[in-house]
PDB file of C-alpha atoms in Angstrom:
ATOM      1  CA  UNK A 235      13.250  -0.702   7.355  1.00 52.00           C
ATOM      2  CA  UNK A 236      14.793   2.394   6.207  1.00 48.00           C
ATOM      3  CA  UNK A 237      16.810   0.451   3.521  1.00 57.00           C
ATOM      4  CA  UNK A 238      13.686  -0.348   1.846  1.00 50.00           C
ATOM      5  CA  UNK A 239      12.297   2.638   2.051  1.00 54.00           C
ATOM      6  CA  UNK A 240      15.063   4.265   0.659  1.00 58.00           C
ATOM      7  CA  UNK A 241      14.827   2.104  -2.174  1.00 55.00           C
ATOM      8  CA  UNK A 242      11.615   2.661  -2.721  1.00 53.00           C
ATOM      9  CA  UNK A 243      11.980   6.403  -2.962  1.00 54.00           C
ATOM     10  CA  UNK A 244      14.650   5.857  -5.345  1.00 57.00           C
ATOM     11  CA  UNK A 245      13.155   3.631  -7.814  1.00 51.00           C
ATOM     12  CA  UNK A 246       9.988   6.104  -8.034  1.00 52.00           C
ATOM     13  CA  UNK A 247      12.264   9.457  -8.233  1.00 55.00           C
ATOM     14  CA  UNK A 248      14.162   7.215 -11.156  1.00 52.00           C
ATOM     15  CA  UNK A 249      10.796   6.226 -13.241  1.00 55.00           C
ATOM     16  CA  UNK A 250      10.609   8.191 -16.098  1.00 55.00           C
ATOM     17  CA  UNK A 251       6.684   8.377 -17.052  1.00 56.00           C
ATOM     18  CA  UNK A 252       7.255  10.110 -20.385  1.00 56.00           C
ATOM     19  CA  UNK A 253       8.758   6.650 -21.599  1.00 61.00           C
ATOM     20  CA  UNK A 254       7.224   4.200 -19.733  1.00 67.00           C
ATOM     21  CA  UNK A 255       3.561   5.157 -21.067  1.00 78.00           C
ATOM     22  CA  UNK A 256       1.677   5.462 -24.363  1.00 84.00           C
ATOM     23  CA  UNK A 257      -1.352   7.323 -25.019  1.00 88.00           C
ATOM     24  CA  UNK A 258      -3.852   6.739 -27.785  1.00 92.00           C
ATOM     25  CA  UNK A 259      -8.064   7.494 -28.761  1.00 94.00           C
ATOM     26  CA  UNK A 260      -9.983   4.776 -29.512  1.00 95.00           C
ATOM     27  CA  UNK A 261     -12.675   7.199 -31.783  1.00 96.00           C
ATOM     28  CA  UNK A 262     -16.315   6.551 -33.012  1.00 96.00           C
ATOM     29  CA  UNK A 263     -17.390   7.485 -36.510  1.00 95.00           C
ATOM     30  CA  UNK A 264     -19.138  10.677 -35.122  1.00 96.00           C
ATOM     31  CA  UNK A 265     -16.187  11.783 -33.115  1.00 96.00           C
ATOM     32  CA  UNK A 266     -16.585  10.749 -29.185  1.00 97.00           C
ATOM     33  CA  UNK A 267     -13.740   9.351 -28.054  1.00 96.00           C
ATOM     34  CA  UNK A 268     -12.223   7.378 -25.245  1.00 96.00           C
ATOM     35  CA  UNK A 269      -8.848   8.567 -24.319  1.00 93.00           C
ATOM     36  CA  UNK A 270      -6.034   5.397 -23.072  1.00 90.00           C
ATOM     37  CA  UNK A 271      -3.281   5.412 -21.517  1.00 85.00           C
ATOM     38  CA  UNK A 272      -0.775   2.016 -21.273  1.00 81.00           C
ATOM     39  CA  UNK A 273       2.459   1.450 -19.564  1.00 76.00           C
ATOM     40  CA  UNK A 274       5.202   0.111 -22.024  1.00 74.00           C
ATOM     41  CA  UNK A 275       7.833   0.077 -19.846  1.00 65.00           C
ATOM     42  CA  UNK A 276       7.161  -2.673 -16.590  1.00 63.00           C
ATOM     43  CA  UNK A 277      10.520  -3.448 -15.510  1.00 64.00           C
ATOM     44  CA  UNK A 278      10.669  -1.171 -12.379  1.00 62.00           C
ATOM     45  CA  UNK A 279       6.857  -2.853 -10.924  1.00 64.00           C
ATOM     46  CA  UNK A 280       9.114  -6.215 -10.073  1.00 67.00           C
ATOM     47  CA  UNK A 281      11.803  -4.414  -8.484  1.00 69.00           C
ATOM     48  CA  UNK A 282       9.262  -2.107  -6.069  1.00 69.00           C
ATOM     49  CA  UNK A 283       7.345  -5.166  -5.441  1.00 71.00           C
ATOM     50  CA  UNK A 284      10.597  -7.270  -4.185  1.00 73.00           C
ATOM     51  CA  UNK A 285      11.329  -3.316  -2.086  1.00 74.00           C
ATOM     52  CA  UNK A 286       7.506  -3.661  -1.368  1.00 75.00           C
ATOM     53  CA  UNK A 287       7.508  -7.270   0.254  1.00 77.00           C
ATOM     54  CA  UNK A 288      10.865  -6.584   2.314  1.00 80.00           C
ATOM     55  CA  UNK A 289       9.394  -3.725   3.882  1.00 82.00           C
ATOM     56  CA  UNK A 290       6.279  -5.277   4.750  1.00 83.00           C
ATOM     57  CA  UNK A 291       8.664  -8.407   6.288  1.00 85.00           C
ATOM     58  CA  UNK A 292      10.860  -6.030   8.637  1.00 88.00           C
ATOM     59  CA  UNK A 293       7.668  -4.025   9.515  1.00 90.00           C
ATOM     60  CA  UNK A 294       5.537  -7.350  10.497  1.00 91.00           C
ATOM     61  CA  UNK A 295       9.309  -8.507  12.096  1.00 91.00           C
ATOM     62  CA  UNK A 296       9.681  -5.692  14.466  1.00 93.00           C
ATOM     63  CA  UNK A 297       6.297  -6.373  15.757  1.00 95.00           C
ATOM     64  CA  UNK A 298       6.896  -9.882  16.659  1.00 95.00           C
ATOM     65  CA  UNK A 299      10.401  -9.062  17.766  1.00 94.00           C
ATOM     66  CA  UNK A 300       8.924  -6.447  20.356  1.00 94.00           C
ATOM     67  CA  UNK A 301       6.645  -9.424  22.017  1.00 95.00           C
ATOM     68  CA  UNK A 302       9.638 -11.658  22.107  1.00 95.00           C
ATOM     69  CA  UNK A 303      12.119  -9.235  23.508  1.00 94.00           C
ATOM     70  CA  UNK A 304       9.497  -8.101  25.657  1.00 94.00           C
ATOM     71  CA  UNK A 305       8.956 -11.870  26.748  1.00 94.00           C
ATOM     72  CA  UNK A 306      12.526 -12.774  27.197  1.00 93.00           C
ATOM     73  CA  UNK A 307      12.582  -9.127  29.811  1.00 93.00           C
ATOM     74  CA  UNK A 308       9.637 -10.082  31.880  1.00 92.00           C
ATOM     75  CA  UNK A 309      10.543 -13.888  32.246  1.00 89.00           C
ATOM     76  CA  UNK A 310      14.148 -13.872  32.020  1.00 88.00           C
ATOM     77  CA  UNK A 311      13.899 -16.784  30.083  1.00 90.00           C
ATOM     78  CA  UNK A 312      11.484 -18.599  27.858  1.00 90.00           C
ATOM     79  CA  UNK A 313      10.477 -22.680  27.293  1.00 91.00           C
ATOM     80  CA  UNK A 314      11.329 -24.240  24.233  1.00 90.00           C
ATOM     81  CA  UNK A 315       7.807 -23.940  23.511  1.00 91.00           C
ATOM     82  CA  UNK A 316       7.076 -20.290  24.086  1.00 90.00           C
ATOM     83  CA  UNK A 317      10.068 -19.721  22.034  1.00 89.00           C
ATOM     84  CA  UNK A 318       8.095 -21.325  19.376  1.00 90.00           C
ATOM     85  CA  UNK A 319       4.934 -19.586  19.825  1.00 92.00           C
ATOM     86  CA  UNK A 320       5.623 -15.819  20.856  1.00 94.00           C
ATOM     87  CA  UNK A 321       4.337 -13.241  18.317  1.00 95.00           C
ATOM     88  CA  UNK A 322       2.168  -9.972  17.700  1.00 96.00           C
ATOM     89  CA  UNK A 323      -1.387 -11.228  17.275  1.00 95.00           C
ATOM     90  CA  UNK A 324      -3.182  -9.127  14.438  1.00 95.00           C
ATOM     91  CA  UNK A 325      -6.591 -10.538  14.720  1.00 95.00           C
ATOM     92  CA  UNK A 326     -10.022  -9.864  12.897  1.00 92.00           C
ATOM     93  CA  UNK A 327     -12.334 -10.783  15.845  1.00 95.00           C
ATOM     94  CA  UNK A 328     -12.499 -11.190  19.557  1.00 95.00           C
ATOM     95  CA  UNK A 329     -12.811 -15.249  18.632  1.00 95.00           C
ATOM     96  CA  UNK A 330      -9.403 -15.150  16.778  1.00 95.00           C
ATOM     97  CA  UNK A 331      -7.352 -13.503  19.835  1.00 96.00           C
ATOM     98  CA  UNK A 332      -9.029 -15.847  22.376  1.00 95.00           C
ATOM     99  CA  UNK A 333      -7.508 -18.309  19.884  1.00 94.00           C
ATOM    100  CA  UNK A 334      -4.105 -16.161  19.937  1.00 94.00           C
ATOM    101  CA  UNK A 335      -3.796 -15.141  23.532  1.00 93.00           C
ATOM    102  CA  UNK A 336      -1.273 -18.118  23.965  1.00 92.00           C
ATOM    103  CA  UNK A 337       1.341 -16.328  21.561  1.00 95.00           C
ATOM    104  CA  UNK A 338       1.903 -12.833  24.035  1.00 95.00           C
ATOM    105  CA  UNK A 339       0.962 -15.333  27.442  1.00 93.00           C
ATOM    106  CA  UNK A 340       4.882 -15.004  28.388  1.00 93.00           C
ATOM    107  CA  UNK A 341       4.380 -10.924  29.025  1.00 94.00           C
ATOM    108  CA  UNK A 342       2.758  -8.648  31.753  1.00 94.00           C
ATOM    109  CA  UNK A 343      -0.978  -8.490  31.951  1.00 94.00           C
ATOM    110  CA  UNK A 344      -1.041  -4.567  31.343  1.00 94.00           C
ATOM    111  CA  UNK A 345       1.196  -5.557  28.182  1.00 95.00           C
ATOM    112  CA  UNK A 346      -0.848  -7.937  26.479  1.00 95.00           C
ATOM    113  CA  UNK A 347      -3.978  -5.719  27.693  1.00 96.00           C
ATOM    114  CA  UNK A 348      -2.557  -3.461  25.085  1.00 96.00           C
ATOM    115  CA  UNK A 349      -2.272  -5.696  22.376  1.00 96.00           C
ATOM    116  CA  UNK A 350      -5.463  -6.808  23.011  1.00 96.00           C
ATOM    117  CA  UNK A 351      -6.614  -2.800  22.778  1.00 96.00           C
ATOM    118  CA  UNK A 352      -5.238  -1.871  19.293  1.00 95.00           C
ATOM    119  CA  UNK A 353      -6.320  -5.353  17.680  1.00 95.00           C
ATOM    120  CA  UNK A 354      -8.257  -4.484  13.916  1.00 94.00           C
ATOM    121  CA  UNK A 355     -11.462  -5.296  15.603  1.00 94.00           C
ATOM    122  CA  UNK A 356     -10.982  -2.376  18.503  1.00 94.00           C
ATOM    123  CA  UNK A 357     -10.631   0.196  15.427  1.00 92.00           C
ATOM    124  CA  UNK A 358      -8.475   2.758  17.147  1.00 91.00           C
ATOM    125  CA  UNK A 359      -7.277   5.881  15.985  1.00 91.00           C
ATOM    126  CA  UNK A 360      -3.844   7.456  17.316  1.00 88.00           C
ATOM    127  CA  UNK A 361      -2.907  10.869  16.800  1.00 87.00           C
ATOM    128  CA  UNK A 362       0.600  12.579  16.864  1.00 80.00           C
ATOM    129  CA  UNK A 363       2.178  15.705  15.811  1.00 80.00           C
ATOM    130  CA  UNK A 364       2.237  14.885  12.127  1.00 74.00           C
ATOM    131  CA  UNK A 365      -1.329  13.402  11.975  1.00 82.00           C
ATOM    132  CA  UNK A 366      -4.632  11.229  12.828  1.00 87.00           C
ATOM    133  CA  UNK A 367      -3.595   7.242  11.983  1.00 86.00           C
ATOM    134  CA  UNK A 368      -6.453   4.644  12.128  1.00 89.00           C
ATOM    135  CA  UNK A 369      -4.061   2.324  14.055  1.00 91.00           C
ATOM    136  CA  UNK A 370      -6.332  -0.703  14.003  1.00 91.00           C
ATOM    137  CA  UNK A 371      -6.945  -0.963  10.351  1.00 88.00           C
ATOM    138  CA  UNK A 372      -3.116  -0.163   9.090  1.00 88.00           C
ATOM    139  CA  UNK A 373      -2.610  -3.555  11.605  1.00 91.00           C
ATOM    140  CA  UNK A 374      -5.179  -5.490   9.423  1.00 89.00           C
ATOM    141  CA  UNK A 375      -3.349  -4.617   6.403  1.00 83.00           C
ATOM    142  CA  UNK A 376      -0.023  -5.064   7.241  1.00 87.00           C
ATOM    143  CA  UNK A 377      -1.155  -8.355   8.751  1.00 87.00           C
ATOM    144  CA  UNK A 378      -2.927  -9.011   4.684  1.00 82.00           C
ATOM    145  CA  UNK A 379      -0.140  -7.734   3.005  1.00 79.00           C
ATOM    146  CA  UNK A 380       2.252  -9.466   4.701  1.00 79.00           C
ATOM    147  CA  UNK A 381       0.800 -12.902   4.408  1.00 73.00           C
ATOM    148  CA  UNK A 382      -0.011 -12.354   0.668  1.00 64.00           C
ATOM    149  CA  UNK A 383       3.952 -11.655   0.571  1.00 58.00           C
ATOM    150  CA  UNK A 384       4.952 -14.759   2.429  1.00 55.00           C
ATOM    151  CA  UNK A 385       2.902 -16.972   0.307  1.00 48.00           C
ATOM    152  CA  UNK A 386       5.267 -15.491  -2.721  1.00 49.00           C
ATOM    153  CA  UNK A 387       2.139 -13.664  -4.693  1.00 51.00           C
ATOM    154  CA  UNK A 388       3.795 -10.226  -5.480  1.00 50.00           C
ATOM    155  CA  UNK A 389       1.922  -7.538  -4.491  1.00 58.00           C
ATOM    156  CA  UNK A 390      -0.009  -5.915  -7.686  1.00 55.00           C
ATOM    157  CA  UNK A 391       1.752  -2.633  -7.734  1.00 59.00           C
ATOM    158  CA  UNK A 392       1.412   0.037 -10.769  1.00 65.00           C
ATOM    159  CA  UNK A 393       0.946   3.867 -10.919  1.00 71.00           C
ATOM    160  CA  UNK A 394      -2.510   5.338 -10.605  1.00 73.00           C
ATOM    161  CA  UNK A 395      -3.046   8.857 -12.977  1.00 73.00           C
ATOM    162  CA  UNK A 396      -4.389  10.571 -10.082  1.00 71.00           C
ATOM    163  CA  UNK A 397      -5.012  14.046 -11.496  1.00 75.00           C
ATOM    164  CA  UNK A 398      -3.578  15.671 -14.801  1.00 79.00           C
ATOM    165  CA  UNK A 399      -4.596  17.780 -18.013  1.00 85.00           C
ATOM    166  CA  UNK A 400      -4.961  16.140 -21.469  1.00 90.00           C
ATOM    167  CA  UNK A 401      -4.431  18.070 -24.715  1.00 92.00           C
ATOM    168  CA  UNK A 402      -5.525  17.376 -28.166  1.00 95.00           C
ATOM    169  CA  UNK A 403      -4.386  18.990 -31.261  1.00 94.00           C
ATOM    170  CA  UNK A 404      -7.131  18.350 -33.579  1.00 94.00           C
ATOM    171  CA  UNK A 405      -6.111  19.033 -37.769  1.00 94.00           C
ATOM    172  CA  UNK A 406      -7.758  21.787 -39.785  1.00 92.00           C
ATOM    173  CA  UNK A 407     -11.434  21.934 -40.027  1.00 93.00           C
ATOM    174  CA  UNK A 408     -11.928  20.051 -37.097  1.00 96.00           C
ATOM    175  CA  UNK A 409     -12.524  21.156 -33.504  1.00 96.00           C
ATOM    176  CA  UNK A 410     -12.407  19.857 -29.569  1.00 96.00           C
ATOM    177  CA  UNK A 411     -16.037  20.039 -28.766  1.00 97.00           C
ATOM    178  CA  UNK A 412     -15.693  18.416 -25.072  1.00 96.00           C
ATOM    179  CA  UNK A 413     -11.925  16.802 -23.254  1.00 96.00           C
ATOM    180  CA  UNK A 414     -12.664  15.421 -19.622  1.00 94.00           C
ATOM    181  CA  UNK A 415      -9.964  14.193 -18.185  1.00 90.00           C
ATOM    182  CA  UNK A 416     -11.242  10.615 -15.701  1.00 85.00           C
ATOM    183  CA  UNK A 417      -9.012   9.294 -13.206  1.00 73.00           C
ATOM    184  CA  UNK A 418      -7.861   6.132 -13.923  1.00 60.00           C
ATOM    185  CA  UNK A 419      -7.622   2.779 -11.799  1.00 63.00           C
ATOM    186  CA  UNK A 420      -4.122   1.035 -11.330  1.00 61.00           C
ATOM    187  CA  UNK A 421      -2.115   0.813 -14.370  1.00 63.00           C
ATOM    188  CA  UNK A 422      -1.317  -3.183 -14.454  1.00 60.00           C
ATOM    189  CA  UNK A 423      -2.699  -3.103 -18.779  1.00 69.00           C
ATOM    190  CA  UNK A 424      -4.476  -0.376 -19.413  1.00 76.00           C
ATOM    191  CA  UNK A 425      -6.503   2.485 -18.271  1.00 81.00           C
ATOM    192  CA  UNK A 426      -9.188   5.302 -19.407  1.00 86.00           C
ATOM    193  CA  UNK A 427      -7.701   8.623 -18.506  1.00 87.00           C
ATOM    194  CA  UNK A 428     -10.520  10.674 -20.286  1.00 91.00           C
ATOM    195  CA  UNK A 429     -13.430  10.808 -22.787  1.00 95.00           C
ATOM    196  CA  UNK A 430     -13.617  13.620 -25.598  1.00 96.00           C
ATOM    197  CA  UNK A 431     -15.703  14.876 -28.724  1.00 97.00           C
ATOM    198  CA  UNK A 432     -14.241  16.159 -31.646  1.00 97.00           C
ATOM    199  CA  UNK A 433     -16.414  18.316 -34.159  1.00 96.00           C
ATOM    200  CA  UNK A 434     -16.077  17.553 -37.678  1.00 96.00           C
ATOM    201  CA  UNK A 435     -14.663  14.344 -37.225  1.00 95.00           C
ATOM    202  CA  UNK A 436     -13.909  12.186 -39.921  1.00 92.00           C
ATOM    203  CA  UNK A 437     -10.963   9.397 -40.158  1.00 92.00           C
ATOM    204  CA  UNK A 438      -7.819   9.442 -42.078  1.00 90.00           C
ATOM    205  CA  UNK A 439      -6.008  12.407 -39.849  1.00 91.00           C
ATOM    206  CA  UNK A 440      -4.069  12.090 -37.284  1.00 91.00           C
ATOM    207  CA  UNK A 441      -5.293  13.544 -33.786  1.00 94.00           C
ATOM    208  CA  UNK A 442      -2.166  14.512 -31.810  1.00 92.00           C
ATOM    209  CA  UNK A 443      -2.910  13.938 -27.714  1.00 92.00           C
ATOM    210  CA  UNK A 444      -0.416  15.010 -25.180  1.00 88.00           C
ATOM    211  CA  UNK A 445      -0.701  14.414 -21.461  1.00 85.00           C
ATOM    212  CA  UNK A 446       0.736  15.969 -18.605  1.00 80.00           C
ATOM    213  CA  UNK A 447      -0.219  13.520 -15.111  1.00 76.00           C
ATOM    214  CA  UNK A 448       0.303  13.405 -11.570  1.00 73.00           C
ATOM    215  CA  UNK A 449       0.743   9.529 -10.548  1.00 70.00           C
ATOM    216  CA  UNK A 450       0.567   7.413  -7.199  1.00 69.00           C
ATOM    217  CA  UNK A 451       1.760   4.310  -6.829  1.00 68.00           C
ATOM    218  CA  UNK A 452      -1.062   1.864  -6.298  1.00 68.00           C
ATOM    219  CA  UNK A 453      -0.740  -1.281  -4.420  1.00 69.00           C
ATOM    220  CA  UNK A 454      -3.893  -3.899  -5.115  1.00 66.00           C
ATOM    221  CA  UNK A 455      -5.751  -5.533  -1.908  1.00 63.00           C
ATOM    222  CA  UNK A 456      -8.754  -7.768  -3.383  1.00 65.00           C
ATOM    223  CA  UNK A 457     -11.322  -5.329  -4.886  1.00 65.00           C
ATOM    224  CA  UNK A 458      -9.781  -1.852  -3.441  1.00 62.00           C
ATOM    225  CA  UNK A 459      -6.531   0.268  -4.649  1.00 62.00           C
ATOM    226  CA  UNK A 460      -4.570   1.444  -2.047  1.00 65.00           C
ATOM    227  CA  UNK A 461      -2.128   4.287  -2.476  1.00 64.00           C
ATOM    228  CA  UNK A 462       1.286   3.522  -1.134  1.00 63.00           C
ATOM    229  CA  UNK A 463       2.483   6.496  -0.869  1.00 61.00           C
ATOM    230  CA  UNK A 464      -0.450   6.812   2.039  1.00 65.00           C
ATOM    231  CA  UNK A 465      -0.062   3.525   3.051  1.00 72.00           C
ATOM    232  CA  UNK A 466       3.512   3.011   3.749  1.00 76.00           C
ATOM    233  CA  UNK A 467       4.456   6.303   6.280  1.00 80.00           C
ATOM    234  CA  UNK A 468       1.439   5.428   7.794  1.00 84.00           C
ATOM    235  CA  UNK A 469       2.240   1.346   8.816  1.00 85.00           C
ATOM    236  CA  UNK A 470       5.799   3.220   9.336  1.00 86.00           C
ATOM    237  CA  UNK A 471       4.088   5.359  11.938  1.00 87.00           C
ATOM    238  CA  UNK A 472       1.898   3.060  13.520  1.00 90.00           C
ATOM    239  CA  UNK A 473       4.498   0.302  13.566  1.00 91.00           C
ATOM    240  CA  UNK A 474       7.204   3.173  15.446  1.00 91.00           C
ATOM    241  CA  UNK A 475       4.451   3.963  17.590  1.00 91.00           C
ATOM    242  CA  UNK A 476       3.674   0.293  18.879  1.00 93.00           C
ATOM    243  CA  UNK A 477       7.396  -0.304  19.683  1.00 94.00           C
ATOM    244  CA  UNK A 478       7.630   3.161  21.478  1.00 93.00           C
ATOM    245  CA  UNK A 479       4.751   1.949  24.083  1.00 93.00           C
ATOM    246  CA  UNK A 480       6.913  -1.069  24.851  1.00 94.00           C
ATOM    247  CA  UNK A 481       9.895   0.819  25.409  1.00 93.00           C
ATOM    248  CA  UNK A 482       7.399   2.945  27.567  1.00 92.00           C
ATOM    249  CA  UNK A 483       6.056   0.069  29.605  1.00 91.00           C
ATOM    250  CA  UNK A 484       9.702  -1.002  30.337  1.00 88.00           C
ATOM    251  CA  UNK A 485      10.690   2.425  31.247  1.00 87.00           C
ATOM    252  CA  UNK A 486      13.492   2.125  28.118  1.00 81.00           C
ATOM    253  CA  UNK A 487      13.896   5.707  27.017  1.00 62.00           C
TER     254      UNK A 487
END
């Protein structure tokens, strides 16, 4: 899991935004304009995406590999068919981990009376010295992501302009009447960074923008963005935090 993250550092230290976007105004004849921004260079979204889908496989791994190793301690040995069925149960609804109780039925009742606690539908919160974690719903979404990924859809990732200034340099006679700067959704085409109004408009010159941004890197689930750079330390915490209560339970410092 560290491997991955590593990488993932790496490739976002190594992406050079002043090259991999273009900025343009799409103008109106009396001056308002809607400021763009467009990535030109896409290369690096494959390889974060692989980085992506390997971390989300060694994070939804460890999980499954805590029930079975806790399994394997309680029982000493397993059937042929609990070997086939143990894993961490991520369910949506008391219904679905009726349905799922058979996968942790190898371990200790307090054990899978845990599980059962911290399942999406419990909504718990943990806290720790470095923050508050809504446990619960970072286990639905790894559990999301990580099907999406096994099914071999890459995750949508991009960069999100998440706060920034834009400057235009207007030629003679003209003038920058309003510049609002809008944050932008996930950068997979295109995006609208900003609207502006130029006085004196008229076509022919050419308006000069420059943009200095501060970007996330988005990940897309269905409708909503989710910033990775939230989302990953957090399903890192949570995830280290479920395997230290194991270790706990089975007094394994």
């Amino acid at each position: 899991m560290a491997d991955q993250g590593k990488a993932l550092a790496e490739l976002w230290r190594g992406l050079d935004t002043g090259s991999a976007y273009t900025t343009w105004i799409d103008f109106q004849d009396d001056g308002a304009g809607e400021i763009f921004i467009k990535p030109v260079k896409s290369d690096w979204f494959v390889q974060f995406s692989l980085q992506f889908g390997e971390l989300l496989y060694q994070l939804r791994a460890a999980l499954d590999s805590c029930v079975y190793d806790a399994a394997l301690i309680h029982k000493g040995k397993l059937t042929a068919k609990e070997e086939k069925a143990v894993m961490f149960p991520i369910c949506t609804d008391d219904p679905e981990f009726r349905n799922s109780e058979r996968r942790i039925e190898p371990l200790p009742d307090k054990l899978r009376a845990y599980i059962e606690s911290i399942q999406p539908y419990k909504k718990v919160v943990i806290t720790n010295n470095v923050g508050t974690y809504p446990l619960s719903q970072i286990l639905d979404i790894l559990n999301r992501w990580s099907v999406i990924d096994r099914h071999r859809r890459l995750h949508i990732v991009g960069t999100i302009p998440m706060s920034g200034r834009i400057e235009l340099s207007p030629p003679n006679g003209m003038t920058v009447d309003e510049l609002i700067f809008e944050s932008g959704g996930i950068l997979e085409d295109q995006s609208k960074i900003g609207t502006c109004k130029i006085g004196n408009f008229f076509r022919g010159p050419k308006i000069g923008v420059k943009t200095q941004l501060a970007f996330e890197i988005g990940v897309k689930d269905g409708d909503v963005i989710a910033i990775a750079s939230n989302s990953i330390p957090a399903t890192l915490v949570v995830v280290w935090e479920i395997m230290e209560q194991f270790k706990k339970f089975f007094g394994i410092a």
